[in-house]
mmCIF file of C-alpha atoms in Angstrom:
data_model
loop_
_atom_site.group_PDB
_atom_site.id
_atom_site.type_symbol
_atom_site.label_atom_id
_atom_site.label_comp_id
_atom_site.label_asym_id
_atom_site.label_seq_id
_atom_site.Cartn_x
_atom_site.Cartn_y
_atom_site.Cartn_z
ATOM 1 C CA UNK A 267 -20.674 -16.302 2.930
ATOM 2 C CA UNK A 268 -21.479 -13.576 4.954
ATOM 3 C CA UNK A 269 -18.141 -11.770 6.670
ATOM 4 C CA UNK A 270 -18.108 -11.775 10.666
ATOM 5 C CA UNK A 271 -14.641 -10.446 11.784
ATOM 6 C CA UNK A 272 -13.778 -9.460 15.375
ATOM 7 C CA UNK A 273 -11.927 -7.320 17.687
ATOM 8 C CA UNK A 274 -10.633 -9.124 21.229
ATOM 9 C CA UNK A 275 -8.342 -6.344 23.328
ATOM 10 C CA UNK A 276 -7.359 -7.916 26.916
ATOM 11 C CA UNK A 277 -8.407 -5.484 29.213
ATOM 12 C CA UNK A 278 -5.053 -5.400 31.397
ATOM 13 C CA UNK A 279 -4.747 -1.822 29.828
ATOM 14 C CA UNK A 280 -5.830 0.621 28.125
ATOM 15 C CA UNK A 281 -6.619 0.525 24.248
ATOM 16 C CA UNK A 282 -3.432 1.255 22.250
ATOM 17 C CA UNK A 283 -2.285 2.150 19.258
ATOM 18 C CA UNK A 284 -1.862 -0.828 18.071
ATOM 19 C CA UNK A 285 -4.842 -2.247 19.039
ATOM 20 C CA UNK A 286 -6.835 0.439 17.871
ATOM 21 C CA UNK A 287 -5.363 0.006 14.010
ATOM 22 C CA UNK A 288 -6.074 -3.876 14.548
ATOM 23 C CA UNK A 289 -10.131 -3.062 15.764
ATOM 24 C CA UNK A 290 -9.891 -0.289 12.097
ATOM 25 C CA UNK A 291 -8.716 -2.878 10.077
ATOM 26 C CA UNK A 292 -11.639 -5.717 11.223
ATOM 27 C CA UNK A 293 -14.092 -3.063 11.148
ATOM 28 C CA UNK A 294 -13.256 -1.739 7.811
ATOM 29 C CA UNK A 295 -13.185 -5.294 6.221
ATOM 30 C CA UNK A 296 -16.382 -6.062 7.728
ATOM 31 C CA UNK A 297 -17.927 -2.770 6.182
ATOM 32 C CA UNK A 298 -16.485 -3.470 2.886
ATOM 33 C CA UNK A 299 -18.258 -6.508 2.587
ATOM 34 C CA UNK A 300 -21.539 -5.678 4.193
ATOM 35 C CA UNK A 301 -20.849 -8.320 7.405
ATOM 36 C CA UNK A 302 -21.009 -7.861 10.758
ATOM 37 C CA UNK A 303 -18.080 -6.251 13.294
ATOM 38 C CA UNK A 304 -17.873 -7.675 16.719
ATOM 39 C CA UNK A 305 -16.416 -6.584 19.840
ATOM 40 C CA UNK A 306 -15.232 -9.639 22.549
ATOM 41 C CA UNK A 307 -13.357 -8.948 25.843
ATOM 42 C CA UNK A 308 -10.827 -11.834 26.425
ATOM 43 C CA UNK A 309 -11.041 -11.508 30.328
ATOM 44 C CA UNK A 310 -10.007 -14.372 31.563
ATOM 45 C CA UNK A 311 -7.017 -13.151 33.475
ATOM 46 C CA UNK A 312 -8.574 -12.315 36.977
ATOM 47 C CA UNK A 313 -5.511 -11.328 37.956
ATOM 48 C CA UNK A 314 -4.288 -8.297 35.367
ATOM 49 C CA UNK A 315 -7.885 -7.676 33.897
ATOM 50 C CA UNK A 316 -9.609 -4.452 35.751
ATOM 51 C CA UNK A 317 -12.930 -2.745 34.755
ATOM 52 C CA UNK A 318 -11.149 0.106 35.091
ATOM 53 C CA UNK A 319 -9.371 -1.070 31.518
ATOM 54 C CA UNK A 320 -12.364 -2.715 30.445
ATOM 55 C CA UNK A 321 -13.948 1.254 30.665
ATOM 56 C CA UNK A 322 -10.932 2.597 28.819
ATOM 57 C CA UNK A 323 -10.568 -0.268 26.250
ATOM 58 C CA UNK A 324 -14.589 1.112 25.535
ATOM 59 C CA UNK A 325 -14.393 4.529 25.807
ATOM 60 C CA UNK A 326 -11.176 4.269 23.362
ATOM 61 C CA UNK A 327 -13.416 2.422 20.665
ATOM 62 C CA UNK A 328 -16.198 4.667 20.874
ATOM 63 C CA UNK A 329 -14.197 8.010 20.417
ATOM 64 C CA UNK A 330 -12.682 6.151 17.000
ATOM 65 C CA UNK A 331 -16.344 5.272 16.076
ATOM 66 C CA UNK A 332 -15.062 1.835 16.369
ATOM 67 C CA UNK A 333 -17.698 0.216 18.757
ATOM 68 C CA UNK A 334 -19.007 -3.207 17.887
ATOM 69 C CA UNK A 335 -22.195 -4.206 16.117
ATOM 70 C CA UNK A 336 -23.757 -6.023 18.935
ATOM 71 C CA UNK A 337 -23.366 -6.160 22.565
ATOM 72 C CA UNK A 338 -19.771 -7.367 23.614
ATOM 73 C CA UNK A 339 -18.992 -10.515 24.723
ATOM 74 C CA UNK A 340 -17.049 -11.070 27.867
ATOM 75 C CA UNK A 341 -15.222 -14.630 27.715
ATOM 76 C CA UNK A 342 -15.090 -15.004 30.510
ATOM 77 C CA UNK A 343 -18.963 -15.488 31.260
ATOM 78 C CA UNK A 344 -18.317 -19.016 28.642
ATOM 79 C CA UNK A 345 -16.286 -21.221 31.078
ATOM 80 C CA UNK A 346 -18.938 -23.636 31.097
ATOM 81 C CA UNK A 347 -18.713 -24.126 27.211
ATOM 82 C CA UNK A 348 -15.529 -24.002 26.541
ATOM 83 C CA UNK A 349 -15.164 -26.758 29.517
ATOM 84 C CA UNK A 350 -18.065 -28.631 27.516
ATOM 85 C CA UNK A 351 -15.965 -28.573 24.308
ATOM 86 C CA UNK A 352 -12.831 -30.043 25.694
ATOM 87 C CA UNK A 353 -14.715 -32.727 27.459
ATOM 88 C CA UNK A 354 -16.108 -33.311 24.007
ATOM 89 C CA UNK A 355 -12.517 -33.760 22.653
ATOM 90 C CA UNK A 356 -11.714 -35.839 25.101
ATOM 91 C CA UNK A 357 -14.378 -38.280 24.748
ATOM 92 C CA UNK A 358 -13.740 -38.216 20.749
ATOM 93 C CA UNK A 359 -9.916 -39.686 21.762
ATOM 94 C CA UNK A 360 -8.344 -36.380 20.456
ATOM 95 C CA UNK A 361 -7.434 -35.086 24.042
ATOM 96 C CA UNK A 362 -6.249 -36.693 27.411
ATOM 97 C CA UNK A 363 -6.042 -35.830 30.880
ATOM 98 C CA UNK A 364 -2.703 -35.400 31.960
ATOM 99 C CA UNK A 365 -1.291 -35.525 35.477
ATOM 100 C CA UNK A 366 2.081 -34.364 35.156
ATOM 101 C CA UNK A 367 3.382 -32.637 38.548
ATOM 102 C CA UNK A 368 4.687 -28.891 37.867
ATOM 103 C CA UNK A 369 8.249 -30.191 38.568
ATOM 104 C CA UNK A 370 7.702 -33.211 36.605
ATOM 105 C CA UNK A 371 6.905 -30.940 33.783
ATOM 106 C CA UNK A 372 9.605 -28.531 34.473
ATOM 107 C CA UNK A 373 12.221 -31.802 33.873
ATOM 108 C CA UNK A 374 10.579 -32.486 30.405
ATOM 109 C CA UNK A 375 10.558 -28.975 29.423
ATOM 110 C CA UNK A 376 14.531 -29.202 30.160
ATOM 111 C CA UNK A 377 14.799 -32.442 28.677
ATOM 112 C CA UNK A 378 13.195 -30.845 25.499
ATOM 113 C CA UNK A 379 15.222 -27.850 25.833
ATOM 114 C CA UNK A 380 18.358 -29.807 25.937
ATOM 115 C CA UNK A 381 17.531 -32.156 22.968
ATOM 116 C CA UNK A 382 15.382 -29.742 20.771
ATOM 117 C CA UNK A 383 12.608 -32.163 20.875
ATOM 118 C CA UNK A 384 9.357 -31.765 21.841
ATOM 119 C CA UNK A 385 7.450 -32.173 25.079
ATOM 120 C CA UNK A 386 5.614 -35.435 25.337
ATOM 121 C CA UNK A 387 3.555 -36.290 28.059
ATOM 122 C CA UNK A 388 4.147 -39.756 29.468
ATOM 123 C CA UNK A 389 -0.350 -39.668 29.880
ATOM 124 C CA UNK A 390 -0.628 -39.501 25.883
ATOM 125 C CA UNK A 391 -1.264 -42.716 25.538
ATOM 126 C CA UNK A 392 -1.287 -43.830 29.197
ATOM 127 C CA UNK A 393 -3.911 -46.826 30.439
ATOM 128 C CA UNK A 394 -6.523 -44.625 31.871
ATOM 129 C CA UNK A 395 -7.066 -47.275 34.982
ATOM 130 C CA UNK A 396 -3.404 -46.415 36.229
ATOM 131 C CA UNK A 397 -4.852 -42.549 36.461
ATOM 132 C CA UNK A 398 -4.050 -40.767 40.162
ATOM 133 C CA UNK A 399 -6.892 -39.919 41.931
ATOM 134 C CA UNK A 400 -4.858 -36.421 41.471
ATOM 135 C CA UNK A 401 -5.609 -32.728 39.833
ATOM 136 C CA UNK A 402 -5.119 -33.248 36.008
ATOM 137 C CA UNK A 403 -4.886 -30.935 32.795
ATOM 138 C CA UNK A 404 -6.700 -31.902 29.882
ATOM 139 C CA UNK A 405 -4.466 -31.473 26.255
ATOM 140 C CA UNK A 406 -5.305 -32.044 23.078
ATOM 141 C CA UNK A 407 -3.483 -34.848 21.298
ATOM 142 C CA UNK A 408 -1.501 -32.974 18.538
ATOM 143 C CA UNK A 409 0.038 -34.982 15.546
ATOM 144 C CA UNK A 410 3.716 -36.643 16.031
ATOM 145 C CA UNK A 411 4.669 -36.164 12.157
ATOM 146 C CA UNK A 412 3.789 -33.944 9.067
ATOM 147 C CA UNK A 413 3.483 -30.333 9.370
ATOM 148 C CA UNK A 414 0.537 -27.866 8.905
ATOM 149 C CA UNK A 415 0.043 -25.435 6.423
ATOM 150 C CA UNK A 416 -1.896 -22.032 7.470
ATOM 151 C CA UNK A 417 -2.487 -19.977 3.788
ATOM 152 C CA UNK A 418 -2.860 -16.603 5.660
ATOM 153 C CA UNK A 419 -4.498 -13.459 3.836
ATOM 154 C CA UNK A 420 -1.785 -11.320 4.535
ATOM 155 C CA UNK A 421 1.610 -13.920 5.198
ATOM 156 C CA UNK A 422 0.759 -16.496 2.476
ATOM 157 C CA UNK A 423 1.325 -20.016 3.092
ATOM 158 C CA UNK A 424 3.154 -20.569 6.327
ATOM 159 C CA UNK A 425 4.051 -24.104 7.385
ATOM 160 C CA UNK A 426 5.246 -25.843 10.888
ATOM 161 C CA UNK A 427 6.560 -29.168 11.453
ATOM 162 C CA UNK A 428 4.068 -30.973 14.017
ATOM 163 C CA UNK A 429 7.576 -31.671 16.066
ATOM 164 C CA UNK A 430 7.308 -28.130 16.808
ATOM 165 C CA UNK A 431 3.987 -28.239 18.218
ATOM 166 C CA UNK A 432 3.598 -29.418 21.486
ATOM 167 C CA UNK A 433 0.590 -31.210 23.333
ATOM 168 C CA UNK A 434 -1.022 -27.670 24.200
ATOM 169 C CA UNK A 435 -3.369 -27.589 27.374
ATOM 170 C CA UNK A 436 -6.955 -26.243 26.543
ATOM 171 C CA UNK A 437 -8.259 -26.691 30.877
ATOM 172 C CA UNK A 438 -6.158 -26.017 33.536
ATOM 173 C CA UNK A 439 -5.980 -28.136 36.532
ATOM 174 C CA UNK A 440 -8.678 -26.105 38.232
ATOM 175 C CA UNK A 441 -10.830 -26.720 35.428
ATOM 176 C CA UNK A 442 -10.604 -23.264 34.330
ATOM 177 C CA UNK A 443 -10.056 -23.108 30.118
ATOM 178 C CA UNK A 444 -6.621 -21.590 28.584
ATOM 179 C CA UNK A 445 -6.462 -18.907 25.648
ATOM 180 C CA UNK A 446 -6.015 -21.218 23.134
ATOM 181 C CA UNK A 447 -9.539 -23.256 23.839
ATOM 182 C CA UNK A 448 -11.275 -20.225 24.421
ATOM 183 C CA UNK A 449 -10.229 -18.048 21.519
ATOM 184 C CA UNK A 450 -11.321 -20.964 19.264
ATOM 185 C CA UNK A 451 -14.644 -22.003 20.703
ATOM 186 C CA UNK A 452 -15.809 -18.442 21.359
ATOM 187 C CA UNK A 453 -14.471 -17.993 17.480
ATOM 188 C CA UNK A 454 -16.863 -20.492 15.671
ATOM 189 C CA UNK A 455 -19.216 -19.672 18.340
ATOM 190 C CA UNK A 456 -19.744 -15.999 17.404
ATOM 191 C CA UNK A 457 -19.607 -17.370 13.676
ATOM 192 C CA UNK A 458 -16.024 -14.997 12.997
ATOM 193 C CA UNK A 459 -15.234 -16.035 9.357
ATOM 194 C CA UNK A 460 -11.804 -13.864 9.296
ATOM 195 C CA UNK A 461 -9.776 -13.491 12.213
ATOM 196 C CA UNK A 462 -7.824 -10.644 11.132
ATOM 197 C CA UNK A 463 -4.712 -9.644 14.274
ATOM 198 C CA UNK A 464 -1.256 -9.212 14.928
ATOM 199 C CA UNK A 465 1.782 -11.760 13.403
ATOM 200 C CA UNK A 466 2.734 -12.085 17.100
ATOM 201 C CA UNK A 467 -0.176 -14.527 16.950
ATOM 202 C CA UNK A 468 0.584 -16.623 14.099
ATOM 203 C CA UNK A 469 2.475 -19.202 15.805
ATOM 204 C CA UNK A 470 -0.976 -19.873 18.050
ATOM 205 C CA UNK A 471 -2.778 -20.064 14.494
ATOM 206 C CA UNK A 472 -1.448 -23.299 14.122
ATOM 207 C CA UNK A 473 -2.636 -24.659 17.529
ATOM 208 C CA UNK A 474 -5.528 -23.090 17.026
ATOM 209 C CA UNK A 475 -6.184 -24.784 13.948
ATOM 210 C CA UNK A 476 -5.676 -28.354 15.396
ATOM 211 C CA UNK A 477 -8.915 -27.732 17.671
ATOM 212 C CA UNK A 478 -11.051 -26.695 15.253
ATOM 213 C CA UNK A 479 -10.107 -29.345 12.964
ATOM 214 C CA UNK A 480 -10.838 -31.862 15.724
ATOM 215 C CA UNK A 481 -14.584 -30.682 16.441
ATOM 216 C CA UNK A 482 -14.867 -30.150 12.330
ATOM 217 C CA UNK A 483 -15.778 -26.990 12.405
ATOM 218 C CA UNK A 484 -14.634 -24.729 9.571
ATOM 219 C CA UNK A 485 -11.035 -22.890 9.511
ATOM 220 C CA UNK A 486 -11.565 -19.033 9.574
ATOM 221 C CA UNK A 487 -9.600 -17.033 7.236
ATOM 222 C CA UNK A 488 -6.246 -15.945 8.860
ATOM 223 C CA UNK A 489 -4.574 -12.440 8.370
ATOM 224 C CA UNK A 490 -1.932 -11.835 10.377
ATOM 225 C CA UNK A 491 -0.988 -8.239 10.102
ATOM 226 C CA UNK A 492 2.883 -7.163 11.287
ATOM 227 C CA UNK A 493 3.249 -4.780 14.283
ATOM 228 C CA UNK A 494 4.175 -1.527 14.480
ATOM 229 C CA UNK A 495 7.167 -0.376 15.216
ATOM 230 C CA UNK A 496 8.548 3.076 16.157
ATOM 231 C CA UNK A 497 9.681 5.227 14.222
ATOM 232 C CA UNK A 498 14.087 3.939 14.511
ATOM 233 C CA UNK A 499 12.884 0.628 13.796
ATOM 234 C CA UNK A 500 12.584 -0.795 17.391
ATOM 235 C CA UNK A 501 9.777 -2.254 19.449
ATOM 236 C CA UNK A 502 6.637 0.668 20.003
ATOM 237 C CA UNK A 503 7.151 2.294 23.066
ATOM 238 C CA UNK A 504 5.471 5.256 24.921
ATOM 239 C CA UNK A 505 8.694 6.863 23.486
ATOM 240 C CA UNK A 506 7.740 6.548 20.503
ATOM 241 C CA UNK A 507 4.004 7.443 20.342
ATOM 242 C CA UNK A 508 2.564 4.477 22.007
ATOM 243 C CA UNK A 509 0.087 5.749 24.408
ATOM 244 C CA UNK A 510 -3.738 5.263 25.047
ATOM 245 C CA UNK A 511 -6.437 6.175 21.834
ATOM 246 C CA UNK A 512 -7.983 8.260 24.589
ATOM 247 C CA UNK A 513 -4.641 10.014 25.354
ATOM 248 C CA UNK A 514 -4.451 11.507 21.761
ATOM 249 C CA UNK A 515 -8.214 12.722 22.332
ATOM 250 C CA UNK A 516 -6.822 14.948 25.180
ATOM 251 C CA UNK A 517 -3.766 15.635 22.941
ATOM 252 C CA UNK A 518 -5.831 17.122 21.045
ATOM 253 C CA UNK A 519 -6.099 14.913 17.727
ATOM 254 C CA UNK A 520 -9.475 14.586 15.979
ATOM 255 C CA UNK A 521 -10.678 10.834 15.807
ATOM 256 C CA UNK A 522 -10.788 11.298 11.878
ATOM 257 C CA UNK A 523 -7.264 11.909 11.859
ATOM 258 C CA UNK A 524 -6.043 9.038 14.193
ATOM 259 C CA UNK A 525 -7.863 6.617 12.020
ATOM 260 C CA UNK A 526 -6.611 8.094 8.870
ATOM 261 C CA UNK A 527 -3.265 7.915 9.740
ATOM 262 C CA UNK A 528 -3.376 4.191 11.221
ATOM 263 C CA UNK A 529 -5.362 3.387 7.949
ATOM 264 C CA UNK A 530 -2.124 4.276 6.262
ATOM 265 C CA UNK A 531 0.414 1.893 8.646
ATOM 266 C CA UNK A 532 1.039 -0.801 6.774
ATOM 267 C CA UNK A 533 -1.897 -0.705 4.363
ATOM 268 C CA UNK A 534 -1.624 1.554 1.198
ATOM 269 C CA UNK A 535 -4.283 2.818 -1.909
ATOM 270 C CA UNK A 536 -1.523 4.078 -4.420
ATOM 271 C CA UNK A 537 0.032 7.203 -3.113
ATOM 272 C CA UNK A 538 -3.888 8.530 -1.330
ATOM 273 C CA UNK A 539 -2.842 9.860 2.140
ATOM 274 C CA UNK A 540 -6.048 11.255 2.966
ATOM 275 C CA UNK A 541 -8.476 8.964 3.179
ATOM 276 C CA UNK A 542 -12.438 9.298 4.295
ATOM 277 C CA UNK A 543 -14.111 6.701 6.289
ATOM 278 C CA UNK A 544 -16.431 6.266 3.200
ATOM 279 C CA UNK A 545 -13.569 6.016 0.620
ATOM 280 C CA UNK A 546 -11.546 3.559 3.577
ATOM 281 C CA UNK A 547 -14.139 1.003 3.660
ATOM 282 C CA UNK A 548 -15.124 1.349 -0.103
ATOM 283 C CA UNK A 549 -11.190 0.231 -1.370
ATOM 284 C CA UNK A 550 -10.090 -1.821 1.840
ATOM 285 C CA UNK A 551 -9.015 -5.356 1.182
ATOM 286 C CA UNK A 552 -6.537 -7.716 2.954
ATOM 287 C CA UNK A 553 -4.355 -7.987 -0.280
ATOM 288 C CA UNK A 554 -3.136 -4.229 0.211
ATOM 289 C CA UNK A 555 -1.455 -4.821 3.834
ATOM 290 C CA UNK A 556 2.445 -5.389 3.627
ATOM 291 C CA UNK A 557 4.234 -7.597 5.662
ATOM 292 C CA UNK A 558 7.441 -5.527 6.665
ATOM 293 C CA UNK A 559 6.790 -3.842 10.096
ATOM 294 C CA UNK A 560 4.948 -0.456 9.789
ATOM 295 C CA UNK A 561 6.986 2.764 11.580
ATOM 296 C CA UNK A 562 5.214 5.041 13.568
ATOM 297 C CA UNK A 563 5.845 8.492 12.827
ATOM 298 C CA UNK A 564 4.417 11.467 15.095
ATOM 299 C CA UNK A 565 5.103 14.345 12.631
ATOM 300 C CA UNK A 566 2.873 12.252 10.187
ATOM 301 C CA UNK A 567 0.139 11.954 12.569
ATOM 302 C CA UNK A 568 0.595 15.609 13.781
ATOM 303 C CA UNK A 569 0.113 16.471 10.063
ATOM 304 C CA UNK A 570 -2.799 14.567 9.242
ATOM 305 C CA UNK A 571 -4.442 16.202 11.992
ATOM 306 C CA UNK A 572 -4.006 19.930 10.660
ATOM 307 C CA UNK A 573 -5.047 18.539 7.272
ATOM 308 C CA UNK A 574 -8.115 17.523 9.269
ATOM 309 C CA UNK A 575 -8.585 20.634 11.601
ATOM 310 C CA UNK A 576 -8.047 23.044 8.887
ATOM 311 C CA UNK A 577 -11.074 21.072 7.241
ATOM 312 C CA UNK A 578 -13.700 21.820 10.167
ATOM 313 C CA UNK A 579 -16.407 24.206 10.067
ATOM 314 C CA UNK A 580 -15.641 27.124 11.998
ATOM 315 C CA UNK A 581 -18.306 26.479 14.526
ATOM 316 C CA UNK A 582 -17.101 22.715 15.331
ATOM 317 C CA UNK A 583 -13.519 23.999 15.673
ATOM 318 C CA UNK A 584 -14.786 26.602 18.098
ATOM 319 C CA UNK A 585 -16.723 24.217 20.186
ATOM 320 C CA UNK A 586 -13.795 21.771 20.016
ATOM 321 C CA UNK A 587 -11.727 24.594 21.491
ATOM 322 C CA UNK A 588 -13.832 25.353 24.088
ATOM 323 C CA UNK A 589 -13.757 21.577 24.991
ATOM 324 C CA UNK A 590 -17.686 21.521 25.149
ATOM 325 C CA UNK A 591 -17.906 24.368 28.206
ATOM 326 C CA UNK A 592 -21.008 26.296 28.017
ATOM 327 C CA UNK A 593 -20.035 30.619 27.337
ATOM 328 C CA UNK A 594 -21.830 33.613 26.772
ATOM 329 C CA UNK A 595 -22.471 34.258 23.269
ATOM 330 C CA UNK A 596 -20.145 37.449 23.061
ATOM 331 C CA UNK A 597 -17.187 35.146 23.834
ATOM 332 C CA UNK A 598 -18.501 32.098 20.771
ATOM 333 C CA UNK A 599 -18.837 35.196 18.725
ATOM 334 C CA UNK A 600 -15.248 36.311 19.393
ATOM 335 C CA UNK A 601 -13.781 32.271 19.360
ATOM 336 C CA UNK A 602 -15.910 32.517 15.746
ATOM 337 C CA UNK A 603 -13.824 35.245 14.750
ATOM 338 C CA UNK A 604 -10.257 33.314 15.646
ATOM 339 C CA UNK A 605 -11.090 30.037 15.000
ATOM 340 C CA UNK A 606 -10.155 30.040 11.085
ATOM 341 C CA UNK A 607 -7.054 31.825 12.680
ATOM 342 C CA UNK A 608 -5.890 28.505 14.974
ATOM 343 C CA UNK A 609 -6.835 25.820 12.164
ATOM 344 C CA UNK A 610 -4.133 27.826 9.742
ATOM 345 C CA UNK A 611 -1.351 27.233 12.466
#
């Protein structure tokens, strides 16, 4: 089997720090194995996605040396197919069109709160002929009993009762396709064999899972890697070092470094700190990533960065000092002279 893994960043921001360790860690698996590393933009929210972040979600991955193999796909230029595959669900009985009202829906979701049971739509198994002439969702028909299992690379075998899984909607009413259908089509689509990405998606792994099993397609390895927290245990926040990969470039941190040190968050080669691109995708594997919560920790990064400066030729250092501005050659001379003198500090 050849490995296809991929990167999908929402562009409703810029590329963060967290994103940019998930794009290292499909890249890196991808190189290990000789496969291919894709890039998709999931942006399919008109309404928060910009090309403005779209720009900075690029520019970001290119400064890491993290750009895809091929051109990226935008997801949102696939309506049409992913509309074709849940029209192909729902003449194979495994969806239905559903033509709950929002306030009807708002009572069951109540209801279900209330009880702890699950949301059933009264269209599941509806007669079609008694159908509104009315806007309608379509939803895939999930299982009533049993549970699924999900044996992820990185969280082992994770199960959910299918009383905890709701009828999920894969087209909106205005015929326009949700996250869940399009992750999944444009998945086995692009041929993604490992879909290596955050634990805050591994609850959507299981819904996920019940659409490709219902077009037969095969399951793609899961590894759901934890977040990263700062560096007092809470959520990342721009308090803690969570800014743009582009902001660190004008920080002043070397692309080597940033990588290096995101390398080390959460995955680990005994007690190697420094790590090399090379040597990176030579020993990475999905086995070495812990599931605890990784802590980010600027005085680490700050260090891996001198280890990195103090390891540049003296004429790279210079130009990176002078920020790529052209100068007379008495002044490169001079910045010659002092460079060795800045990478020591």
């Amino acid at each position: 089997m050849s490995v296809v893994t991929r990167f999908a960043p929402s562009p409703t921001g810029f590329l963060h720090i967290g994103g940019a360790r998930t794009a290292l860690f499909n890249f890196l698996f991808a190189r290990h194995h000789g496969g291919k590393y894709l890039l998709r933009v999931e942006d399919t929210d008109k309404a928060r996605s910009t090309p403005e972040a779209v720009a900075a979600i690029h520019e970001g991955l290119e400064w890491l040396g993290l750009a895809g193999d091929d051109d990226p796909l935008y997801q949102s230029s696939r309506a049409e197919r992913h509309g074709e595959v849940a029209r192909i669900l729902l003449e194979k009985g495994h969806a239905y069109r559903c033509y709950l009202t929002p306030d009807e829906l708002t009572t069951l979701r109540e209801e279900a709160r209330a009880t702890g049971g699950q949301i059933i739509s009264p269209w599941r198994d509806a007669d079609p002929a008694s159908a509104p002439d009315a806007p309608f969702t379509i939803r895939l028909r999930m299982p009533l009993e049993g549970s699924t299992t999900i044996n992820d690379a990185v969280q082992g075998a994770v199960t959910v009762s299918h009383d905890a899984l709701d009828d999920l909607v894969m087209l909106r009413a205005d015929g326009t396709p949700t996250y869940m259908l399009a992750v999944v089509v444009d998945d086995h689509d692009m041929g993604v064999t490992h879909v290596i990405r955050g634990d805050d998606h591994l609850n959507n792994a299981f819904r996920q899972q019940k659409i490709i099993e219902a077009m037969e397609w095969p399951v793609p390895v899961y590894a759901h890697i934890p977040l990263i927290h700062g560096s007092d245990g809470a959520k990342l926040s721009k308090r803690h070092g969570a800014l743009s990969a582009t902001a660190y470039r004008d920080m002043g941190f070397l692309p080597e470094a940033v990588c290096n040190y995101l390398l080390r968050l959460g995955w680990s080669h005994g007690d190697d700190e420094i790590i090399s691109r090379d040597q990176a995708i030579e020993w990475f594997g999905l086995d070495a990533i812990g599931k605890s919560p990784a802590r980010f920790d600027m005085e680490k990064l700050t260090a891996t960065n001198s280890h990195y400066i103090r390891s540049l030729p003296v004429d790279t250092l210079t130009r990176l000092m002078l920020d790529g501005d052209d100068t007379n050659a008495a002044i490169m001379t001079r910045l010659e002279q002092l460079a060795p003198a800045f990478a020591e500090r």
